[in-house]
PDB file of C-alpha atoms in Angstrom:
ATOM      1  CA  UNK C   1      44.709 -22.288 -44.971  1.00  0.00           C
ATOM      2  CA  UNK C   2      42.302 -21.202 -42.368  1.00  0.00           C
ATOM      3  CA  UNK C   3      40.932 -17.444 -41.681  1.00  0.00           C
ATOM      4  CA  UNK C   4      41.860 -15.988 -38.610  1.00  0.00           C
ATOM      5  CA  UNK C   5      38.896 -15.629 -36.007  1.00  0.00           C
ATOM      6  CA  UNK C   6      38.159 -12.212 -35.517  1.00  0.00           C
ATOM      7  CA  UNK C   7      37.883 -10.490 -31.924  1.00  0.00           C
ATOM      8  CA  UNK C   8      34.283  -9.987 -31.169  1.00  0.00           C
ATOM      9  CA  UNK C   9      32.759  -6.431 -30.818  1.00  0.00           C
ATOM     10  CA  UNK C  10      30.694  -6.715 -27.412  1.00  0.00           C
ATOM     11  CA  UNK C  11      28.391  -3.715 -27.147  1.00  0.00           C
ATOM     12  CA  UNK C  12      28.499  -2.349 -23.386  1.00  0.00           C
ATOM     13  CA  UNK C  13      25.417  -0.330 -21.613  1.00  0.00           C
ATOM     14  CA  UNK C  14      27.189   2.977 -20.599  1.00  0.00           C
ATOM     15  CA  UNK C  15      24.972   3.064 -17.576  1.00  0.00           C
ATOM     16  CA  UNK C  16      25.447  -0.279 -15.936  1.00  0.00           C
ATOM     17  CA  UNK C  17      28.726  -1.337 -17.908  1.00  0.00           C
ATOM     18  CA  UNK C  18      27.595  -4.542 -18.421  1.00  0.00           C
ATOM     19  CA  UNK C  19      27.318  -6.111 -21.657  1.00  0.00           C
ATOM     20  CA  UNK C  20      23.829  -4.588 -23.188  1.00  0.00           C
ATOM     21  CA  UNK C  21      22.419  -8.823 -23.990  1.00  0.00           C
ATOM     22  CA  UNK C  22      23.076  -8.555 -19.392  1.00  0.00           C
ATOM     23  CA  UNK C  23      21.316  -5.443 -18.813  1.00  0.00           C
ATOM     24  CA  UNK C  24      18.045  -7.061 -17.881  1.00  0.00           C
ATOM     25  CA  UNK C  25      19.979  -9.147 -14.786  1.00  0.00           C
ATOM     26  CA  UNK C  26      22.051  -5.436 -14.095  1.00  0.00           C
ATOM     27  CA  UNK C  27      20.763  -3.364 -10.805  1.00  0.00           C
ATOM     28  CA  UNK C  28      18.919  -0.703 -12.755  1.00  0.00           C
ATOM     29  CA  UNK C  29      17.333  -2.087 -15.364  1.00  0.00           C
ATOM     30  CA  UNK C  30      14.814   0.936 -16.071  1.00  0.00           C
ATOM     31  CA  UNK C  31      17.433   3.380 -16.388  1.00  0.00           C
ATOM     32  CA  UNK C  32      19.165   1.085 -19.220  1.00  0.00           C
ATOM     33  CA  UNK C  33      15.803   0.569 -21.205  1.00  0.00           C
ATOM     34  CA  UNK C  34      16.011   4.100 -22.916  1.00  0.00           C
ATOM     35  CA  UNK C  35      19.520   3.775 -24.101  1.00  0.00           C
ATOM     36  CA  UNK C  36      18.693  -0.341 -25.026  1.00  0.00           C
ATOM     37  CA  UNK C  37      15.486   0.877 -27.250  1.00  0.00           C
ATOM     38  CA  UNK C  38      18.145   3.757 -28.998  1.00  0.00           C
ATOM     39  CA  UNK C  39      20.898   1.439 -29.672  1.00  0.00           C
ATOM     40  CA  UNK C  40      20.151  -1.913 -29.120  1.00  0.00           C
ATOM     41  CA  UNK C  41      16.776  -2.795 -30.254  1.00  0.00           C
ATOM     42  CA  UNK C  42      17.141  -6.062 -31.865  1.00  0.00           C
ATOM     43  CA  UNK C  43      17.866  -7.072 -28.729  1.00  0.00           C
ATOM     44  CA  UNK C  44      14.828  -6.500 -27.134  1.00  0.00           C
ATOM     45  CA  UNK C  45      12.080  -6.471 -29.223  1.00  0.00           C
ATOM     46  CA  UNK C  46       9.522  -6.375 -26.608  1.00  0.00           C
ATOM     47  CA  UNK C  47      10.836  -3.263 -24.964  1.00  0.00           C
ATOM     48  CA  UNK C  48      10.577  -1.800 -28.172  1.00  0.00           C
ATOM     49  CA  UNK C  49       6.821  -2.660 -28.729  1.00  0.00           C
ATOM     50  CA  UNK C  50       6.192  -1.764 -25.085  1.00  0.00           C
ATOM     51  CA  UNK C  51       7.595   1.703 -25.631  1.00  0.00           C
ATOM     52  CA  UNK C  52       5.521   1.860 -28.839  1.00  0.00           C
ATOM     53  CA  UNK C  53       2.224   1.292 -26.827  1.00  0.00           C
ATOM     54  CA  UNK C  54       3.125   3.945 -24.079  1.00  0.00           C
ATOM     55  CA  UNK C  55       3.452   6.582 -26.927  1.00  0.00           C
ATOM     56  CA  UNK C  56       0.159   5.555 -28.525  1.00  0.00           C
ATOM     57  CA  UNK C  57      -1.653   5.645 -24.680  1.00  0.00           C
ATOM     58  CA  UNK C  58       0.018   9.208 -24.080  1.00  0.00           C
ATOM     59  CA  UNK C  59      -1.330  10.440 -27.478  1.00  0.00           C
ATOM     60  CA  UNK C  60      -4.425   8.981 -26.973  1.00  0.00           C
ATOM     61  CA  UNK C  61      -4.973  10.680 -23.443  1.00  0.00           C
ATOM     62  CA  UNK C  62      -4.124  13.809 -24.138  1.00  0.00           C
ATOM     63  CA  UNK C  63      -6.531  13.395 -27.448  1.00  0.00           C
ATOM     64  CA  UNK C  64      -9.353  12.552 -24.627  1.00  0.00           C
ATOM     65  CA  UNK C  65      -8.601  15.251 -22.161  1.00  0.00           C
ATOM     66  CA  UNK C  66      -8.502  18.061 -24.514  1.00  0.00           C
ATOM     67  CA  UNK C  67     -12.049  16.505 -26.271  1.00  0.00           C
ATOM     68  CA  UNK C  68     -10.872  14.934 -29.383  1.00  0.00           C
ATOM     69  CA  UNK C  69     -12.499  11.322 -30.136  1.00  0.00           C
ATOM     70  CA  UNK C  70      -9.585   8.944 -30.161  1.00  0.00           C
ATOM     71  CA  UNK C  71      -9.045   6.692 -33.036  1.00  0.00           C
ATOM     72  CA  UNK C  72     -11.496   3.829 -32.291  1.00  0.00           C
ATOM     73  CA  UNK C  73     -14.963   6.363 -32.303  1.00  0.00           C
ATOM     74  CA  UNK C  74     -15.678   7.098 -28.803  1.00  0.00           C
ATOM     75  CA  UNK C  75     -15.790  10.639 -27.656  1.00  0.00           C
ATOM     76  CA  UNK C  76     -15.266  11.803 -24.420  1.00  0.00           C
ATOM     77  CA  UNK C  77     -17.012  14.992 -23.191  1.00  0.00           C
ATOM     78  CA  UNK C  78     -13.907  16.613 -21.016  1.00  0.00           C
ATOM     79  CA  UNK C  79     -15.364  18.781 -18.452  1.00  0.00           C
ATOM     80  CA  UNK C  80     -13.088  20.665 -15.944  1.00  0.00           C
ATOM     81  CA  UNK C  81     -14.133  18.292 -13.078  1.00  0.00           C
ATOM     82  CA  UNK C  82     -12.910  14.932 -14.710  1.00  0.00           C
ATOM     83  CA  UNK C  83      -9.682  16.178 -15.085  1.00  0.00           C
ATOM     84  CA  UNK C  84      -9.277  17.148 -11.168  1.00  0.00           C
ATOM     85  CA  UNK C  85     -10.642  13.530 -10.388  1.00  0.00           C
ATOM     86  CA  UNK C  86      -8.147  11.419 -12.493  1.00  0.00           C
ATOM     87  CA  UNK C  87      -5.683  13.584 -10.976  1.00  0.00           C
ATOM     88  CA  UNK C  88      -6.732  12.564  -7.408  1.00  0.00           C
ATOM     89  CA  UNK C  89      -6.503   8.877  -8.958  1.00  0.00           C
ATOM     90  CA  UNK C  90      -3.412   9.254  -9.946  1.00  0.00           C
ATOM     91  CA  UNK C  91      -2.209   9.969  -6.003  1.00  0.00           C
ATOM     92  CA  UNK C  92      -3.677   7.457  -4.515  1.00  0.00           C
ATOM     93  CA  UNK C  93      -1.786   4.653  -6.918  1.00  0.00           C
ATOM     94  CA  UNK C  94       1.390   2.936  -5.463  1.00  0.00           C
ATOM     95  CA  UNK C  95       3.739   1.000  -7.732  1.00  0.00           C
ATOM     96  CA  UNK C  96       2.508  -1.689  -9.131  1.00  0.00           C
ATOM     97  CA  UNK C  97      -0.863  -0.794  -9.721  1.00  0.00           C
ATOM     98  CA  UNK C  98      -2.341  -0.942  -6.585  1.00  0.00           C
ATOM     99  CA  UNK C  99      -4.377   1.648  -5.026  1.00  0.00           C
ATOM    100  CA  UNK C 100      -3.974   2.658  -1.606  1.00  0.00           C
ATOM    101  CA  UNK C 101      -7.115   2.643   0.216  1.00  0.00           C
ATOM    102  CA  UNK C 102      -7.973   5.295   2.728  1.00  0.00           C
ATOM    103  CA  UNK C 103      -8.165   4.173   6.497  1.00  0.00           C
ATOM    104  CA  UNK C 104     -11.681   3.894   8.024  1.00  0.00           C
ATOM    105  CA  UNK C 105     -12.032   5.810  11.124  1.00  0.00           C
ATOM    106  CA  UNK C 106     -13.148   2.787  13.316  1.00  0.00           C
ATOM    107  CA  UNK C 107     -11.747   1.385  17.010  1.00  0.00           C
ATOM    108  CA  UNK C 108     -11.669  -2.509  16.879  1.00  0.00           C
ATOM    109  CA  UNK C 109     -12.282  -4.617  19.719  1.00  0.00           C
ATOM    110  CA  UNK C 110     -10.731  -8.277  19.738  1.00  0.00           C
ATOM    111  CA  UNK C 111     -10.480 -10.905  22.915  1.00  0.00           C
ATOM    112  CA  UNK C 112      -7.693 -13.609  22.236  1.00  0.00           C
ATOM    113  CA  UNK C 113      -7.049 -16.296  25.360  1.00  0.00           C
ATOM    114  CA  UNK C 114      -4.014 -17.773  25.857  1.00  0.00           C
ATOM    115  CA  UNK C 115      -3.602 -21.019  28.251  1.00  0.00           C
ATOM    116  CA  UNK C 116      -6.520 -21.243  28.029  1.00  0.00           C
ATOM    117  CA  UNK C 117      -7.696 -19.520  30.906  1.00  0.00           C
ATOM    118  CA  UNK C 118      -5.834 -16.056  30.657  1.00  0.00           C
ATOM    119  CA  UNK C 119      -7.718 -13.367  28.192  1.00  0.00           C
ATOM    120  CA  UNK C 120      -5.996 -10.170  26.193  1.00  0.00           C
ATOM    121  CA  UNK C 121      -8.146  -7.436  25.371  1.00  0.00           C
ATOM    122  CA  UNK C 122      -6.915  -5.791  22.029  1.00  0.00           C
ATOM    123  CA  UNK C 123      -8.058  -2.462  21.179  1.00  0.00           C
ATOM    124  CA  UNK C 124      -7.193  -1.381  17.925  1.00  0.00           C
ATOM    125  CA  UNK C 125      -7.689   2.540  15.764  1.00  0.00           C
ATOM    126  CA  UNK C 126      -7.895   4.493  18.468  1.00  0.00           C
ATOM    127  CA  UNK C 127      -5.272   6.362  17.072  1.00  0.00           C
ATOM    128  CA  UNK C 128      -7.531   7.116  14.117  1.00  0.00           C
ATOM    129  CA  UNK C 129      -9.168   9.490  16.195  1.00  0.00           C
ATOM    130  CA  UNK C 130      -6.802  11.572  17.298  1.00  0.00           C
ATOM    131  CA  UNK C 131      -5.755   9.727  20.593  1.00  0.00           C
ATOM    132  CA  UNK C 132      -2.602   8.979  21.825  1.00  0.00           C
ATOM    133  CA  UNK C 133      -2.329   5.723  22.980  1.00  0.00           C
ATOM    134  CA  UNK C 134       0.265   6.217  25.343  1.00  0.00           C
ATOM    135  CA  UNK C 135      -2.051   8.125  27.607  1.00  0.00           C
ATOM    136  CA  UNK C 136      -5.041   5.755  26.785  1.00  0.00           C
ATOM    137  CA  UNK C 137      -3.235   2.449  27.770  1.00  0.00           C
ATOM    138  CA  UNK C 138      -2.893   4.668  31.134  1.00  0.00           C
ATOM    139  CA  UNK C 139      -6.380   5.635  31.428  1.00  0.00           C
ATOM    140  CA  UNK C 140      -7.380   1.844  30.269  1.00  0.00           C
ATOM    141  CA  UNK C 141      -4.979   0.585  33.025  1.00  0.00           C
ATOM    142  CA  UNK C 142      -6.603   2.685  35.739  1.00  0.00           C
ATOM    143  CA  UNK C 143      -9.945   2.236  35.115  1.00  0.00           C
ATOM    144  CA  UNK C 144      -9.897  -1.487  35.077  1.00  0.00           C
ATOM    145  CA  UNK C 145      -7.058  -2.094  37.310  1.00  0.00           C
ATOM    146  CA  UNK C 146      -5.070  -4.176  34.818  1.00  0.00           C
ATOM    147  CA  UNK C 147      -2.127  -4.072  33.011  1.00  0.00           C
ATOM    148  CA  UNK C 148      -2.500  -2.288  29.508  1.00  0.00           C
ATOM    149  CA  UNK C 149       0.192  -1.545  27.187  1.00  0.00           C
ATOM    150  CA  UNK C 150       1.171  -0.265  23.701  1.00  0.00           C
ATOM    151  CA  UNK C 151       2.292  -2.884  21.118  1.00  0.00           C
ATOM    152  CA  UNK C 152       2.649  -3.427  17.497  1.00  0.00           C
ATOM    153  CA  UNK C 153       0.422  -5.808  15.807  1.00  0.00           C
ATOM    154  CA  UNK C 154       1.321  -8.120  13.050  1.00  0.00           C
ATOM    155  CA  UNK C 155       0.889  -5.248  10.611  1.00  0.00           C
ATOM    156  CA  UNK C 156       3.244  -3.098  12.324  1.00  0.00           C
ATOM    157  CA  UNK C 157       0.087  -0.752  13.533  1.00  0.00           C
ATOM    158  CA  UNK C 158       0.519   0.377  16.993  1.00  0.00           C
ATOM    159  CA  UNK C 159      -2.257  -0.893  19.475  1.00  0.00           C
ATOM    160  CA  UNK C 160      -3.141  -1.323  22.908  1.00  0.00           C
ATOM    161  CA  UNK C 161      -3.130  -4.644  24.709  1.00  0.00           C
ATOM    162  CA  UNK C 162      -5.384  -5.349  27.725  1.00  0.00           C
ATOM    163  CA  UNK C 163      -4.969  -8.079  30.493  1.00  0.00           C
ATOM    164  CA  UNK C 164      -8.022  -9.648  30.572  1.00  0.00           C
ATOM    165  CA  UNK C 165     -11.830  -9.746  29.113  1.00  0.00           C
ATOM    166  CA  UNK C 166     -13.541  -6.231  29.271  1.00  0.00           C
ATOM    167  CA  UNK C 167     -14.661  -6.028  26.105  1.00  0.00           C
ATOM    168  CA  UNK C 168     -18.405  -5.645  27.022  1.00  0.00           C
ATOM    169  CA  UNK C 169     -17.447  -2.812  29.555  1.00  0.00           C
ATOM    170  CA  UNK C 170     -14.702  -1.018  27.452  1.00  0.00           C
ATOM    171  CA  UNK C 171     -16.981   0.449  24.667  1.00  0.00           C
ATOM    172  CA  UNK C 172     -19.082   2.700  27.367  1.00  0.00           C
ATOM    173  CA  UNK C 173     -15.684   3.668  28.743  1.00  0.00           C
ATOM    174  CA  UNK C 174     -14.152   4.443  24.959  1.00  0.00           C
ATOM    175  CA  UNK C 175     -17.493   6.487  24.166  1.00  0.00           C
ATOM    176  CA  UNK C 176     -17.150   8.612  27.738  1.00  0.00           C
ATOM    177  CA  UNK C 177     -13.762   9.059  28.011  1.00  0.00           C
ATOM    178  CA  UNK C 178     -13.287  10.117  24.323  1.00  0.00           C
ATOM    179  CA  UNK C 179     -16.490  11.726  23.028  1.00  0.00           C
ATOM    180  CA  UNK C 180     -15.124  12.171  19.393  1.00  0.00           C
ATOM    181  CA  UNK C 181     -15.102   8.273  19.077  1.00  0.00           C
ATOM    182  CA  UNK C 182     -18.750   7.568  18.395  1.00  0.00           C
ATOM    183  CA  UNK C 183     -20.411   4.062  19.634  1.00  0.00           C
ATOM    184  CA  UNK C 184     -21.337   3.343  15.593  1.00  0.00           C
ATOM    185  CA  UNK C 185     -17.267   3.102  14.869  1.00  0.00           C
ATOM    186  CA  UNK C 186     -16.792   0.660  17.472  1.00  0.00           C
ATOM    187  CA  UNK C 187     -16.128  -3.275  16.431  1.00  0.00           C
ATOM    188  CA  UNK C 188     -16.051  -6.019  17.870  1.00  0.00           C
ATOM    189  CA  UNK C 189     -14.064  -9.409  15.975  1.00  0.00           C
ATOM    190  CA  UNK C 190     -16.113 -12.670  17.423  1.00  0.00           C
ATOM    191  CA  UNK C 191     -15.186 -15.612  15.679  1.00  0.00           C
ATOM    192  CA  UNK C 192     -13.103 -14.306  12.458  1.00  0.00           C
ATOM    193  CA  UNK C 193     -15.995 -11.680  11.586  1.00  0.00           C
ATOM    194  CA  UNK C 194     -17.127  -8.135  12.706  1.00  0.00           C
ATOM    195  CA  UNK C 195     -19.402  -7.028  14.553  1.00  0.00           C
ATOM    196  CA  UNK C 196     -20.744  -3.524  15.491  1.00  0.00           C
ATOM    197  CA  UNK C 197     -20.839  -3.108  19.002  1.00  0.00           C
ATOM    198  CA  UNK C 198     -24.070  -0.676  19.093  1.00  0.00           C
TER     199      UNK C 198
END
């Protein structure tokens, strides 16, 4: 006669509640990971090496910052200073790895026609400075009897648009209007590259 199948014992993530092989596919993954290394680590074996080599890079980085040669020979000579810089590193990394780059303080000048006959002035990083753009659409507007206006560009950065071409005559105005915008921080984009304007 035949044994009688026994009920499998499923093994469920208290954090998810899903079954701890469906963790990975769950909605918070990298809360589950600690408790999946603790009690489920045949199941992933690669979270458990990956865990391994974050210990051994802590270790090894407090080793370095407190002026102990790690364990392949190189010693580092820890001054006060290089631990204020990493730390500045360390704010200017987003997720992922990537670092965010501080914004150049510089007003970009672009022409773009439409119909061919009908130019748009755009005036970008004005704002950079300190300027409002609100009030320098206005002032734009006046000056060269046009229509000027605030929009957002493709990369959701707010900038002024211009009807028509007065790009030659619009860097004196920028530099009189608004001293603290210097000629050298002007650009101009001609053909896909940039060009200083002074």
């Amino acid at each position: 006669m035949a044994e009688k199948p026994q009920p499998v014992k499923v093994l469920y993530c208290p954090i998810c509640s899903l079954p701890a092989e469906y963790c990975e596919f769950g909605p918070d993954f990298q809360r589950c990971k600690p408790w999946l290394i603790k009690n489920a680590p045949e199941l992933y074996p690669d979270l458990c090496k990956e865990a391994n080599e974050k210990e051994a890079d802590k270790v090894s980085q407090q080793l370095q910052s407190v002026g102990i040669s790690s364990a392949d020979g190189a010693t580092s000579s820890a001054q006060p200073g290089d631990i204020s810089l990493s730390k500045q590193e360390e704010v200017k990394r987003l997720p992922g790895g990537k670092v965010k780059k501080k914004e150049k303080q510089e007003v970009v000048i672009e022409k773009v026609v439409r119909n061919r006959r009908k130019c748009i002035t755009i005036v970008k990083g004005l704002d950079l400075f300190g300027i409002k753009l609100s009030d320098a659409s206005k002032k734009l507007g006046k000056k060269f009897a046009t229509g000027a206006s605030v929009v957002k560009g493709p990369t959701e950065k707010e900038q002024i648009d211009v009807q028509g071409d007065i790009s030659f005559d619009i860097v004196e105005f920028i530099t009189e209007t608004w001293p603290a915008v210097p000629e050298t921080a002007i650009f101009f984009i001609e053909d896909g590259k940039k060009v200083p304007a002074a």
